[in-house]
Coordinates of C-alpha atoms in Angstrom, one line a residue:
Chain A
X26 CA 160.7 96.8 65.2
X27 CA 159.2 95.3 68.4
X28 CA 156.0 93.9 68.3
X29 CA 152.8 95.4 70.3
X30 CA 153.4 92.6 73.2
X31 CA 157.0 93.1 74.0
X32 CA 156.1 96.4 75.6
X33 CA 153.0 95.2 77.6
X34 CA 153.1 95.3 81.5
X35 CA 153.1 92.1 83.6
X36 CA 149.4 92.3 84.2
X37 CA 148.9 91.7 80.7
X38 CA 149.8 88.1 80.5
X39 CA 148.6 85.4 81.9
X40 CA 151.2 83.1 82.9
X41 CA 153.1 85.8 85.2
X42 CA 149.6 87.5 86.1
X43 CA 147.9 84.7 87.4
X44 CA 149.6 80.8 86.3
X45 CA 152.5 82.1 88.3
X46 CA 151.1 83.5 91.3
X47 CA 148.8 82.3 94.3
X48 CA 145.4 83.4 93.9
X49 CA 145.3 86.3 96.7
X50 CA 148.6 87.5 95.4
X51 CA 146.5 88.3 92.0
X52 CA 146.6 92.0 91.9
X53 CA 146.4 95.1 89.4
X54 CA 143.0 93.8 88.3
X55 CA 142.0 97.6 88.1
X56 CA 143.3 100.4 87.2
X57 CA 141.1 103.1 88.0
X58 CA 140.4 105.8 85.7
X59 CA 140.3 108.7 88.6
X60 CA 141.6 108.8 92.0
X61 CA 138.9 108.2 94.8
X62 CA 139.9 110.6 97.9
X63 CA 138.4 110.2 101.3
X64 CA 136.7 113.8 100.9
X65 CA 134.9 112.7 97.7
X66 CA 131.3 112.2 98.2
X67 CA 130.4 108.4 96.6
X68 CA 127.0 106.9 96.7
X69 CA 126.1 103.5 96.4
X70 CA 123.2 101.4 94.8
X71 CA 122.6 98.2 92.9
X72 CA 122.3 94.4 93.7
X73 CA 122.9 92.8 97.1
X74 CA 126.6 92.9 96.4
X75 CA 126.8 96.5 96.2
X76 CA 125.8 96.8 99.9
X77 CA 129.8 95.9 100.8
X78 CA 130.8 98.8 98.8
X79 CA 129.1 101.3 101.3
X80 CA 130.4 99.5 104.2
X81 CA 134.0 99.2 103.1
X82 CA 134.1 103.0 102.6
X83 CA 132.6 104.0 105.8
X84 CA 135.4 101.5 107.3
X85 CA 137.7 102.7 105.6
X86 CA 137.1 106.7 106.7
X87 CA 135.7 107.3 103.4
X88 CA 133.0 109.6 102.6
X89 CA 129.9 107.7 101.6
X90 CA 126.7 109.4 101.2
X91 CA 123.9 108.4 103.4
X92 CA 121.1 110.6 102.0
X93 CA 118.4 108.4 104.1
X94 CA 119.8 107.6 107.5
X95 CA 118.1 106.6 110.6
X96 CA 118.4 108.1 114.1
X97 CA 121.9 107.3 115.1
X98 CA 120.4 106.4 118.3
X99 CA 118.9 103.2 117.0
X100 CA 120.4 99.6 116.8
X101 CA 122.1 98.4 114.3
X102 CA 119.3 95.6 114.1
X103 CA 116.6 98.1 113.7
X104 CA 118.7 100.0 111.0
X105 CA 119.0 96.7 109.0
X106 CA 115.7 95.6 109.4
X107 CA 114.3 98.7 108.0
X108 CA 117.2 99.0 105.2
X109 CA 118.8 102.1 106.7
X110 CA 122.5 102.4 105.7
X111 CA 122.5 99.8 103.5
X112 CA 122.5 101.8 99.8
X113 CA 123.1 105.7 99.9
X114 CA 119.1 105.8 99.3
X115 CA 116.7 103.7 100.8
X116 CA 115.4 101.7 97.6
X117 CA 116.5 98.2 98.5
X118 CA 118.3 96.4 96.1
X119 CA 118.0 97.7 92.7
X120 CA 119.0 94.7 90.7
X121 CA 118.3 96.3 87.1
X122 CA 119.5 99.2 85.1
X123 CA 116.0 100.0 84.0
X124 CA 114.8 99.9 87.8
X125 CA 117.9 102.4 88.3
X126 CA 116.4 104.2 85.6
X127 CA 112.7 104.5 86.5
X128 CA 114.0 105.3 90.5
X129 CA 116.1 108.3 88.6
X130 CA 113.2 109.5 86.3
X131 CA 110.5 109.2 89.5
X132 CA 113.1 111.5 91.5
X133 CA 113.8 113.7 88.9
X134 CA 110.0 113.8 87.5
X135 CA 111.0 112.9 84.5
X136 CA 108.1 110.4 84.3
X137 CA 105.0 110.5 87.2
X138 CA 105.9 108.4 90.2
X139 CA 103.8 105.1 90.6
X140 CA 100.3 104.8 91.7
X141 CA 100.2 101.2 92.2
X142 CA 100.4 100.4 95.8
X143 CA 99.9 96.6 97.1
X144 CA 97.8 95.6 99.9
X145 CA 97.6 92.8 102.3
X146 CA 95.5 92.3 105.0
X147 CA 95.9 95.7 106.8
X148 CA 99.2 96.6 105.6
X149 CA 100.4 98.3 102.6
X150 CA 103.3 97.4 100.1
X151 CA 105.4 99.3 97.7
X152 CA 105.7 96.9 94.5
X153 CA 109.1 98.6 93.9
X154 CA 111.1 97.9 97.4
X155 CA 108.6 95.6 99.0
X156 CA 110.8 94.6 101.6
X157 CA 111.5 98.1 102.7
X158 CA 109.7 97.5 105.9
X159 CA 109.4 94.2 107.4
X160 CA 105.6 94.2 107.7
X161 CA 105.2 96.8 105.2
X162 CA 103.4 100.5 106.0
X163 CA 100.3 100.9 107.8
X164 CA 98.7 102.9 105.2
X165 CA 98.8 104.3 101.6
X166 CA 100.1 107.9 102.8
X167 CA 102.5 106.4 104.9
X168 CA 104.0 104.6 101.8
X169 CA 103.9 107.9 99.6
X170 CA 105.5 109.9 102.4
X171 CA 108.5 107.3 102.6
X172 CA 108.4 106.9 98.9
X173 CA 108.8 111.0 98.5
X174 CA 111.6 110.7 101.3
X175 CA 113.3 108.5 98.5
X176 CA 113.0 110.6 95.9
X177 CA 114.3 112.9 97.6
X178 CA 117.2 111.1 98.8
X179 CA 117.8 110.1 95.1
X180 CA 118.1 114.0 94.4
X181 CA 120.3 114.4 97.1
X182 CA 123.0 112.2 96.2
X183 CA 122.8 113.2 92.3
X184 CA 123.6 116.8 93.2
X185 CA 126.0 115.9 95.8
X186 CA 127.9 113.1 94.9
X187 CA 131.4 112.8 93.1
X188 CA 130.8 109.1 92.4
X189 CA 127.8 107.0 91.5
X190 CA 129.1 103.6 92.3
X191 CA 126.3 101.0 90.6
X192 CA 126.7 97.2 90.8
X193 CA 124.8 95.6 87.9
X194 CA 122.7 92.4 89.4
X195 CA 120.5 90.8 86.9
X196 CA 119.1 91.3 82.9
X197 CA 115.6 89.4 84.4
X198 CA 112.8 91.5 85.8
X199 CA 109.0 91.4 86.0
X200 CA 107.1 94.4 84.5
X201 CA 103.6 95.8 84.0
X202 CA 102.3 95.4 80.9
X203 CA 100.0 98.4 81.0
X204 CA 102.7 101.2 82.0
X205 CA 106.0 99.3 81.7
X206 CA 107.1 99.8 85.2
X207 CA 109.6 97.4 86.2
X208 CA 109.2 95.4 89.8
X209 CA 111.8 95.1 92.1
X210 CA 110.5 91.4 92.5
X211 CA 108.2 89.4 90.5
X212 CA 104.3 90.1 91.9
X213 CA 103.1 87.4 94.7
X214 CA 106.9 86.7 95.8
X215 CA 107.3 88.8 98.6
X216 CA 103.9 90.6 98.3
X217 CA 101.1 91.2 96.0
X218 CA 99.7 88.9 93.6
X219 CA 101.0 87.5 90.1
X220 CA 98.4 88.4 87.5
X221 CA 99.6 86.8 84.0
X222 CA 97.3 89.3 82.3
X223 CA 99.4 92.1 83.9
X224 CA 102.7 91.1 84.9
X225 CA 105.2 90.0 82.0
X226 CA 108.9 88.5 82.1
X227 CA 111.4 90.3 80.5
X228 CA 115.0 89.4 80.0
X229 CA 116.8 92.8 79.1
X230 CA 119.3 92.3 76.1
X231 CA 122.5 94.2 75.6
X232 CA 121.4 97.3 74.0
X233 CA 118.1 97.7 76.1
X234 CA 120.8 97.8 79.3
X235 CA 123.2 100.0 77.5
X236 CA 120.0 102.4 76.4
X237 CA 119.0 102.6 80.0
X238 CA 122.3 103.2 81.8
X239 CA 123.4 105.9 79.3
X240 CA 119.7 107.5 80.1
X241 CA 120.6 107.2 83.8
X242 CA 124.0 108.8 83.6
X243 CA 123.3 111.5 81.1
X244 CA 120.0 112.2 83.5
X245 CA 121.9 112.4 86.1
X246 CA 124.7 114.1 84.8
X247 CA 122.4 116.9 83.5
X248 CA 121.7 117.8 87.2
X249 CA 125.8 117.4 88.3
X250 CA 128.2 117.8 85.5
X251 CA 130.8 116.5 87.5
X252 CA 129.6 113.2 88.4
X253 CA 131.5 110.1 87.6
X254 CA 129.9 106.7 87.7
X255 CA 132.0 103.2 88.5
X256 CA 129.9 100.3 87.5
X257 CA 130.6 96.7 88.8
X258 CA 128.6 93.3 88.4
X259 CA 127.6 91.3 91.0
X260 CA 129.6 87.7 91.2
X261 CA 126.1 86.8 92.8
X262 CA 124.5 84.1 90.3
X263 CA 120.8 84.0 89.6
X264 CA 119.0 82.3 92.8
X265 CA 116.3 81.3 90.1
X266 CA 115.8 82.2 86.3
X267 CA 112.3 82.7 84.5
X268 CA 113.7 82.3 81.0
X269 CA 113.3 78.8 80.6
X270 CA 116.9 78.2 80.5
X271 CA 118.7 76.4 83.2
X272 CA 119.7 78.6 86.1
X273 CA 123.8 78.3 84.9
X274 CA 122.9 79.1 81.8
X275 CA 120.8 81.9 82.6
X276 CA 123.3 83.3 85.3
X277 CA 126.0 83.4 82.3
X278 CA 123.7 85.0 80.1
X279 CA 123.0 87.6 82.7
X280 CA 126.3 88.4 83.6
X281 CA 127.6 88.4 80.5
X282 CA 125.4 91.1 79.0
X283 CA 125.9 93.1 82.4
X284 CA 129.8 92.7 82.0
X285 CA 129.8 93.6 78.3
X286 CA 127.5 96.6 78.6
X287 CA 129.8 97.6 81.6
X288 CA 132.9 97.4 79.6
X289 CA 131.4 99.0 76.5
X290 CA 130.1 102.1 78.4
X291 CA 133.7 102.2 80.3
X292 CA 135.3 102.4 76.8
X293 CA 133.0 104.8 75.3
X294 CA 132.8 107.2 78.3
X295 CA 135.4 108.8 79.8
X296 CA 132.9 109.4 83.1
X297 CA 132.2 106.0 83.4
X298 CA 134.7 103.0 84.9
X299 CA 134.4 99.7 85.2
X300 CA 135.6 97.8 88.9
X301 CA 135.9 94.0 88.2
X302 CA 134.4 92.6 91.2
X303 CA 132.7 89.9 89.3
X304 CA 136.4 88.7 88.1
X305 CA 137.6 88.7 91.5
X306 CA 135.1 86.2 92.5
X307 CA 134.4 84.4 89.7
X308 CA 137.6 83.9 87.7
X309 CA 139.2 80.5 87.5
X310 CA 142.1 81.5 89.5
X311 CA 140.0 82.0 92.7
X312 CA 138.6 78.3 91.7
X313 CA 135.3 79.4 93.6
X314 CA 137.1 79.4 96.5
X315 CA 135.0 82.6 97.9
X316 CA 131.9 81.1 97.8
X317 CA 129.9 79.4 100.6
X318 CA 128.6 76.1 100.1
X319 CA 125.8 76.7 98.2
X320 CA 128.1 78.1 95.7
X321 CA 126.1 81.7 95.4
X322 CA 126.7 83.5 98.6
X323 CA 130.1 85.0 98.8
X324 CA 132.1 84.3 102.1
X325 CA 133.3 87.4 103.9
X326 CA 136.7 86.5 103.0
X327 CA 135.7 87.2 99.3
X328 CA 134.0 90.5 100.2
X329 CA 137.1 91.5 102.0
X330 CA 139.4 90.4 99.1
X331 CA 137.2 92.6 96.6
X332 CA 137.0 95.3 98.8
X333 CA 140.9 95.4 99.8
X334 CA 141.8 95.4 96.0
X335 CA 139.3 98.1 95.5
X336 CA 141.5 100.5 98.1
X337 CA 144.9 98.6 96.8
X338 CA 144.1 99.3 93.1
X339 CA 143.5 102.8 94.0
X340 CA 146.6 103.3 96.0
X341 CA 149.0 101.5 93.7
X342 CA 147.8 103.9 90.9
X343 CA 147.7 107.3 92.9
X344 CA 149.3 106.3 95.9
X345 CA 148.1 106.0 99.6
X346 CA 145.5 108.4 101.2
X347 CA 145.3 109.5 104.6
X348 CA 142.4 107.8 106.0
X349 CA 140.8 106.4 109.2
X350 CA 141.5 102.7 108.7
X351 CA 139.9 99.8 110.6
X352 CA 141.4 97.2 108.4
X353 CA 144.3 94.6 109.4
X354 CA 144.6 96.1 112.9
X355 CA 140.9 95.6 114.0
X356 CA 140.2 93.2 117.1
X357 CA 138.3 90.1 117.0
X358 CA 135.5 91.6 117.9
X359 CA 135.3 94.3 115.3
X360 CA 136.1 91.9 112.7
X361 CA 132.8 89.8 113.9
X362 CA 131.1 92.8 113.7
X363 CA 132.3 93.3 110.3
X364 CA 131.4 90.0 109.3
X365 CA 128.0 90.3 110.9
X366 CA 127.4 93.2 109.3
X367 CA 128.4 91.8 105.8
X368 CA 125.1 89.7 105.7
X369 CA 123.5 91.1 103.1
X370 CA 119.8 91.7 102.7
X371 CA 119.2 89.9 99.2
X372 CA 115.4 90.0 98.3
X373 CA 116.3 87.4 95.4
X374 CA 117.0 84.9 97.9
X375 CA 112.9 84.9 98.6
X376 CA 112.7 83.1 95.5
X377 CA 114.4 80.0 96.4
X378 CA 111.0 79.7 98.9
X379 CA 109.1 78.7 95.9
X380 CA 111.6 76.1 94.4
X381 CA 109.3 73.7 96.0
X382 CA 106.1 74.8 93.7
X383 CA 108.1 73.2 91.0
X384 CA 107.9 69.9 92.5
Chain B
X11 CA 102.7 106.8 151.7
X12 CA 106.2 105.4 152.1
X13 CA 108.2 106.4 148.6
X14 CA 111.8 105.2 147.7
X15 CA 114.0 107.2 144.7
X16 CA 116.3 105.4 143.3
X17 CA 119.2 106.7 141.1
X18 CA 122.3 108.5 140.3
X19 CA 123.7 112.3 140.6
X20 CA 120.3 113.5 139.0
X21 CA 118.4 112.3 142.8
X22 CA 120.5 115.2 144.4
X23 CA 118.1 118.0 143.0
X24 CA 115.0 116.0 144.8
X25 CA 117.1 115.1 147.7
X26 CA 118.0 118.8 148.7
X27 CA 114.4 119.8 147.6
X28 CA 113.2 117.6 150.6
X29 CA 116.2 118.8 152.7
X30 CA 115.1 122.3 152.0
X31 CA 110.9 121.3 153.4
X32 CA 109.4 121.1 150.1
X33 CA 107.2 117.7 151.2
X34 CA 106.8 118.9 154.7
X35 CA 103.0 119.6 154.1
X36 CA 102.6 116.3 152.3
X37 CA 102.1 112.8 154.0
X38 CA 104.9 111.3 152.8
X39 CA 107.9 109.4 153.7
X40 CA 110.8 109.4 151.0
X41 CA 114.1 107.6 151.0
X42 CA 117.1 108.1 148.4
X43 CA 118.9 105.5 147.4
X44 CA 121.3 105.2 144.3
X45 CA 125.1 105.8 143.3
X46 CA 126.1 108.5 140.9
X47 CA 127.8 108.2 137.7
X48 CA 128.7 104.6 136.1
X49 CA 128.0 103.3 139.4
X50 CA 124.6 103.5 138.8
X51 CA 124.5 100.6 136.3
X52 CA 126.1 98.6 139.2
X53 CA 122.7 98.2 141.5
X54 CA 121.0 94.9 140.5
X55 CA 117.8 93.2 142.1
X56 CA 119.3 90.3 144.2
X57 CA 116.8 88.1 146.2
X58 CA 114.1 90.6 145.4
X59 CA 116.3 93.4 147.1
X60 CA 118.3 96.1 145.2
X61 CA 121.7 96.5 146.0
X62 CA 125.4 97.0 144.6
X63 CA 128.9 95.2 144.8
X64 CA 130.7 95.3 148.3
X65 CA 132.6 98.3 147.2
X66 CA 129.5 100.4 146.8
X67 CA 128.6 99.9 150.3
X68 CA 130.0 103.4 151.5
X69 CA 128.6 105.2 149.0
X70 CA 124.6 103.5 149.1
X71 CA 125.3 104.1 153.0
X72 CA 126.0 107.8 152.5
X73 CA 123.1 108.7 149.6
X74 CA 120.7 106.9 151.8
X75 CA 122.1 109.1 154.9
X76 CA 123.6 106.4 156.5
X77 CA 120.0 103.8 156.4
X78 CA 120.3 101.7 153.7
X79 CA 123.2 99.3 151.9
X80 CA 120.3 97.6 150.0
X81 CA 116.3 97.9 149.7
X82 CA 113.3 95.7 149.8
X83 CA 111.2 97.3 147.0
X84 CA 108.0 95.6 149.1
X85 CA 108.7 98.1 152.0
X86 CA 107.5 100.7 149.8
X87 CA 104.3 102.2 148.2
X88 CA 106.3 103.5 145.5
X89 CA 109.9 102.9 144.1
X90 CA 111.2 105.8 141.4
X91 CA 113.9 104.6 139.6
X92 CA 115.0 108.3 138.6
X93 CA 117.2 109.2 135.5
X94 CA 119.8 106.4 135.2
X95 CA 121.4 106.6 131.5
X96 CA 117.6 106.9 130.4
X97 CA 118.7 110.2 128.2
X98 CA 114.9 110.6 126.3
X99 CA 116.4 113.8 125.3
X100 CA 119.0 112.0 123.2
X101 CA 116.4 109.8 121.4
X102 CA 114.5 113.0 121.1
X103 CA 117.2 114.9 119.2
X104 CA 118.8 111.9 117.3
X105 CA 115.2 111.5 115.5
X106 CA 114.7 115.4 115.6
X107 CA 117.8 115.5 113.8
X108 CA 116.9 112.8 110.4
X109 CA 113.0 114.2 110.6
X110 CA 114.6 117.6 110.0
X111 CA 117.0 116.2 107.0
X112 CA 113.3 115.2 105.0
X113 CA 114.1 111.6 106.2
X114 CA 110.7 109.9 106.6
X115 CA 110.1 107.5 109.6
X116 CA 107.4 104.8 109.2
X117 CA 105.3 104.3 112.8
X118 CA 107.1 101.1 112.6
X119 CA 110.3 102.1 112.3
X120 CA 110.1 104.3 115.2
X121 CA 108.4 101.9 117.3
X122 CA 110.6 99.4 116.8
X123 CA 113.5 101.6 117.3
X124 CA 112.1 103.1 120.2
X125 CA 111.5 99.8 121.8
X126 CA 114.8 98.2 121.5
X127 CA 116.7 101.2 122.3
X128 CA 114.4 101.5 125.5
X129 CA 114.6 97.9 126.4
X130 CA 118.6 98.0 125.7
X131 CA 118.9 100.4 128.7
X132 CA 120.0 98.9 132.3
X133 CA 117.9 101.3 133.9
X134 CA 114.8 99.8 132.3
X135 CA 115.8 96.4 133.0
X136 CA 116.3 97.1 136.3
X137 CA 112.9 99.3 136.8
X138 CA 111.2 96.1 134.9
X139 CA 112.7 93.3 137.5
X140 CA 111.7 95.4 140.5
X141 CA 108.2 95.7 139.3
X142 CA 107.9 92.3 138.7
X143 CA 109.4 91.1 141.8
X144 CA 107.4 93.5 144.1
X145 CA 103.9 93.5 142.3
X146 CA 102.4 95.5 145.5
X147 CA 104.9 98.2 145.1
X148 CA 104.2 100.8 142.4
X149 CA 107.0 101.1 140.7
X150 CA 107.9 104.4 137.9
X151 CA 110.9 104.8 135.6
X152 CA 111.9 108.7 135.0
X153 CA 114.2 109.8 132.6
X154 CA 116.9 112.2 133.2
X155 CA 115.9 115.9 132.7
X156 CA 116.4 117.3 129.5
X157 CA 119.2 119.6 129.6
X158 CA 119.0 123.4 129.8
X159 CA 120.5 124.3 126.4
X160 CA 122.1 121.8 123.9
X161 CA 123.9 119.5 125.7
X162 CA 127.2 118.9 123.7
X163 CA 128.8 116.2 125.2
X164 CA 131.6 115.2 122.1
X165 CA 134.1 113.3 124.6
X166 CA 136.1 110.6 123.1
X167 CA 134.7 112.2 119.4
X168 CA 137.1 112.5 116.4
X169 CA 135.3 115.9 115.8
X170 CA 135.3 117.8 119.3
X171 CA 133.5 120.6 118.0
X172 CA 130.8 119.1 116.3
X173 CA 127.7 119.1 117.7
X174 CA 126.4 115.9 119.0
X175 CA 123.5 113.9 116.9
X176 CA 120.9 114.7 119.9
X177 CA 121.6 118.3 120.1
X178 CA 118.8 120.6 118.8
X179 CA 117.8 124.1 118.2
X180 CA 114.3 124.1 118.6
X181 CA 111.6 121.3 118.5
X182 CA 107.4 121.3 118.4
X183 CA 106.2 120.4 121.8
X184 CA 103.8 117.9 119.5
X185 CA 106.9 116.0 118.5
X186 CA 108.2 115.5 122.3
X187 CA 105.1 114.4 123.1
X188 CA 104.5 112.2 120.5
X189 CA 108.0 110.1 121.0
X190 CA 107.1 110.3 124.9
X191 CA 104.0 108.7 123.6
X192 CA 105.9 106.0 121.9
X193 CA 107.8 105.5 124.9
X194 CA 105.4 104.8 127.1
X195 CA 103.4 102.7 125.0
X196 CA 106.6 100.4 124.4
X197 CA 107.1 100.5 128.3
X198 CA 103.5 99.3 129.0
X199 CA 103.5 96.7 126.7
X200 CA 106.8 95.5 129.4
X201 CA 104.7 96.4 132.5
X202 CA 106.8 99.6 133.1
X203 CA 105.2 102.8 134.2
X204 CA 107.0 105.9 132.7
X205 CA 106.7 109.5 134.4
X206 CA 107.8 112.3 132.2
X207 CA 109.4 115.9 133.4
X208 CA 107.1 118.3 134.6
X209 CA 105.7 120.3 131.5
X210 CA 106.0 123.7 133.4
X211 CA 109.7 122.8 133.7
X212 CA 110.1 122.8 129.7
X213 CA 110.8 126.0 127.9
X214 CA 109.4 126.9 124.3
X215 CA 112.3 125.1 122.6
X216 CA 111.9 122.1 124.6
X217 CA 115.0 122.6 126.8
X218 CA 114.7 122.9 130.5
X219 CA 114.3 126.6 131.6
X220 CA 117.4 127.7 132.5
X221 CA 116.3 128.8 136.3
X222 CA 115.8 125.0 137.1
X223 CA 119.5 124.9 136.6
X224 CA 121.3 127.4 138.3
X225 CA 122.9 126.3 141.9
X226 CA 122.4 122.5 141.0
X227 CA 124.2 120.6 143.5
X228 CA 126.2 117.4 143.7
X229 CA 125.0 114.0 145.2
X230 CA 128.0 113.0 147.4
X231 CA 129.5 116.7 147.6
X232 CA 126.4 119.0 148.1
X233 CA 128.9 121.8 149.1
X234 CA 130.7 121.7 146.2
X235 CA 128.6 123.8 143.6
X236 CA 128.1 122.6 139.7
X237 CA 130.3 124.9 137.3
X238 CA 128.2 127.7 135.6
X239 CA 128.1 125.8 132.3
X240 CA 126.6 122.8 134.1
X241 CA 123.3 122.4 132.1
X242 CA 122.3 118.5 132.9
X243 CA 122.1 118.9 136.6
X244 CA 119.0 120.4 138.2
X245 CA 118.6 122.4 141.4
X246 CA 116.4 122.1 144.4
X247 CA 113.9 124.1 142.7
X248 CA 113.4 121.5 140.0
X249 CA 113.4 119.0 142.5
X250 CA 110.5 120.6 144.4
X251 CA 108.7 120.7 141.1
X252 CA 109.1 117.2 140.3
X253 CA 108.2 115.8 143.2
X254 CA 104.9 118.1 143.6
X255 CA 103.9 116.6 140.2
X256 CA 104.8 113.0 140.9
X257 CA 102.8 113.3 144.0
X258 CA 99.8 114.6 142.3
X259 CA 100.0 112.1 139.8
X260 CA 100.1 109.2 142.4
X261 CA 97.1 110.5 144.4
X262 CA 95.3 111.2 141.0
X263 CA 95.9 107.5 139.7
X264 CA 94.6 105.4 142.6
X265 CA 94.0 102.3 140.4
X266 CA 96.7 100.3 139.9
X267 CA 95.9 98.9 137.1
X268 CA 95.6 101.7 135.1
X269 CA 98.8 103.5 136.2
X270 CA 100.4 103.2 132.5
X271 CA 97.9 105.1 130.6
X272 CA 97.1 108.3 131.3
X273 CA 100.6 109.9 131.8
X274 CA 101.0 110.9 128.1
X275 CA 101.0 114.8 128.5
X276 CA 104.6 114.8 128.8

C-alpha cells in the first residue's frame, strides 16, 4: 500500500517546489477555493499592502468596487491626497481585525457611531482615520457628514460584493479605555493628544483576532449571504512596536498570529480563503529580494510578483479569464505610472518620526 | 473700448453676433483672434505677444478677418480668452455624479481638486501669462458654454453607449453657483478673472436653453451649418446675449483691482 506522500503533487515537496527552482519560478502557492471572474464584484480593505490588490484588479479589468469615488475629473494626486480610490470605502488603512469589526458595526448600526473628534487649531480630525483629509476637516459637521458617507459606502460594499479581500496588518492597537473603541493610530502621533489615563495599548491574541474576524464575517453575511472572503497577511513589518519586545520579535508575533488565524478560518469556513502574499514576500526562497533597502517597504517588483501570482493561480486552477489586461505589454510610460501608483499610503510609517524621542 | 476675444470655434457665435450688428450701439471696437479645435492649444505668449506656430498663420488671419497673425494684449483695454478647453460643465457633472451617489466631498477636497483641475488647463495658464505680461489690460477667462442637452462625447470609449461621467439629468442652480464660486476663488488667488455664462441663457436643468444652439455657426466655414444634433456650439443670438452681458459687467466694474470679486452670480 502506498504511503500518503507518494501521491502528493510536486507543490507538496520542498525540493521540487522550492529548492530546485529559481525563486521567481516558484508557482502554485495558492489553490483558490473559488473562481474569481471579471464580473465578480470585489471589495478590498486592510493595511497598506491591501492598496495594491484593488489597483491590480482594476489594471487587469476586474470589477473592483469603489463605493466612495472621487469625481473622475479630479487629478490622481488629489484623489490620492484625499484617500479616494485606495480602498473600496474611505476608511484609510484598517490595520486590525478589531478595527474592521468596529467599522462594520458602526455602518450597520450594531453599535452607535463614535462621538470622539480631535481638534487641532481650527481643524477637526477623525480619530479612526486621522489621515483621511490632509489638513483635517473644516468643522465637526463636515467630519460627521464624511463619516456618514463612509458608513453608506461600507453598507453598499457589503450588499454588492461577491468577494471581500481583507489584508491583516497588525495585532497591536491603541484603544479607548472608556468605550473600548480602537484607534487607527496611537493618539498624539498624527493627531489628537495621548492621555495615559484614557488610552491603552492592546496587543491582540489569537483568539481575539479570530473572534473579531468571525464577527465581521457573520455580520456581513447576515446582509449578503453569498459573500465570500479572501484573507491575506501584509508582509510589511511593523514600523514600531509598543509591546516592549524588539520590533523584529514583535513583527514575528503579529504576523504569526495573523497568519495562523487566517489559516484556521480558511480551514474551518467554506466561505473563507487565504491568499499567501505574506509567504511570497517573506519566504526564505525569496531571500528578501522584494524588500527595499529599509527591509520594510515592498518594491514594485515584489508587488508585481504577488499580484501576478494571484491571477496566475486563479488561471491555473480555473483557466484563463477574458479580461482587458494592461500587464506585460504595457508601455514604459504606463509602467512608470503604475510604479507611481504603487506608492502606498501608510500611516503606520508616521511612527518612525517619533523614533528620535526615544534617544 | 478696445476688446480682443481670443478663442476656439466657440467664438463663432460672438463673431456672428457682431457681424449681425449686435454691438452697433456700443462704443466698442472688437477684434476676434484664435483657432478652432486642438489648434487653439498651440497658441502661446511669446515676447508679450499671443501667437501661434507658422502653420497656423493663415488660420489666424482668417479668424481675425485678415488683420492679425499675432496679438499684442497691451493694445487692448480688455482681452477675453474664450472657451478653449475650459469645460466647466464637465467639472460640474463629474462632481454632481459622485455627490448624487451619496459620496461626501469636503470643502478642502473640492477646492483642491478644482484648483488643480483649473490650473492644469492650457487656457488657464495662457490667460494667467497674458495677465502677468500686460498689467494695464484687463484679461478675462470665460468657460465653454454648457451644452444645450447632456453632452455624450464618448469618442474612444470602450463603452460608446455609456453616458459620459459629466452628464447630468438635472441639477440645482445653487450647486452650479457653488462650484462656479470655487472656480472663481481659485482663479482669483492666481490673479485670473473668470466671467460666467449669462444666467439668462441657462434652463431649469442647468443646460443652455435649446434656442441658443439652433443654427449655430462654424468659425472658418460660416456658410456650413452645424448638424441639427449639435448642442455644444451656440448661435448668434447667444453671442449677442453674452457680449451684452460682458459689456454690462465691464462698465459696472470700473475698479480694476476689484475685478475678481463680484461675478459669483453665474
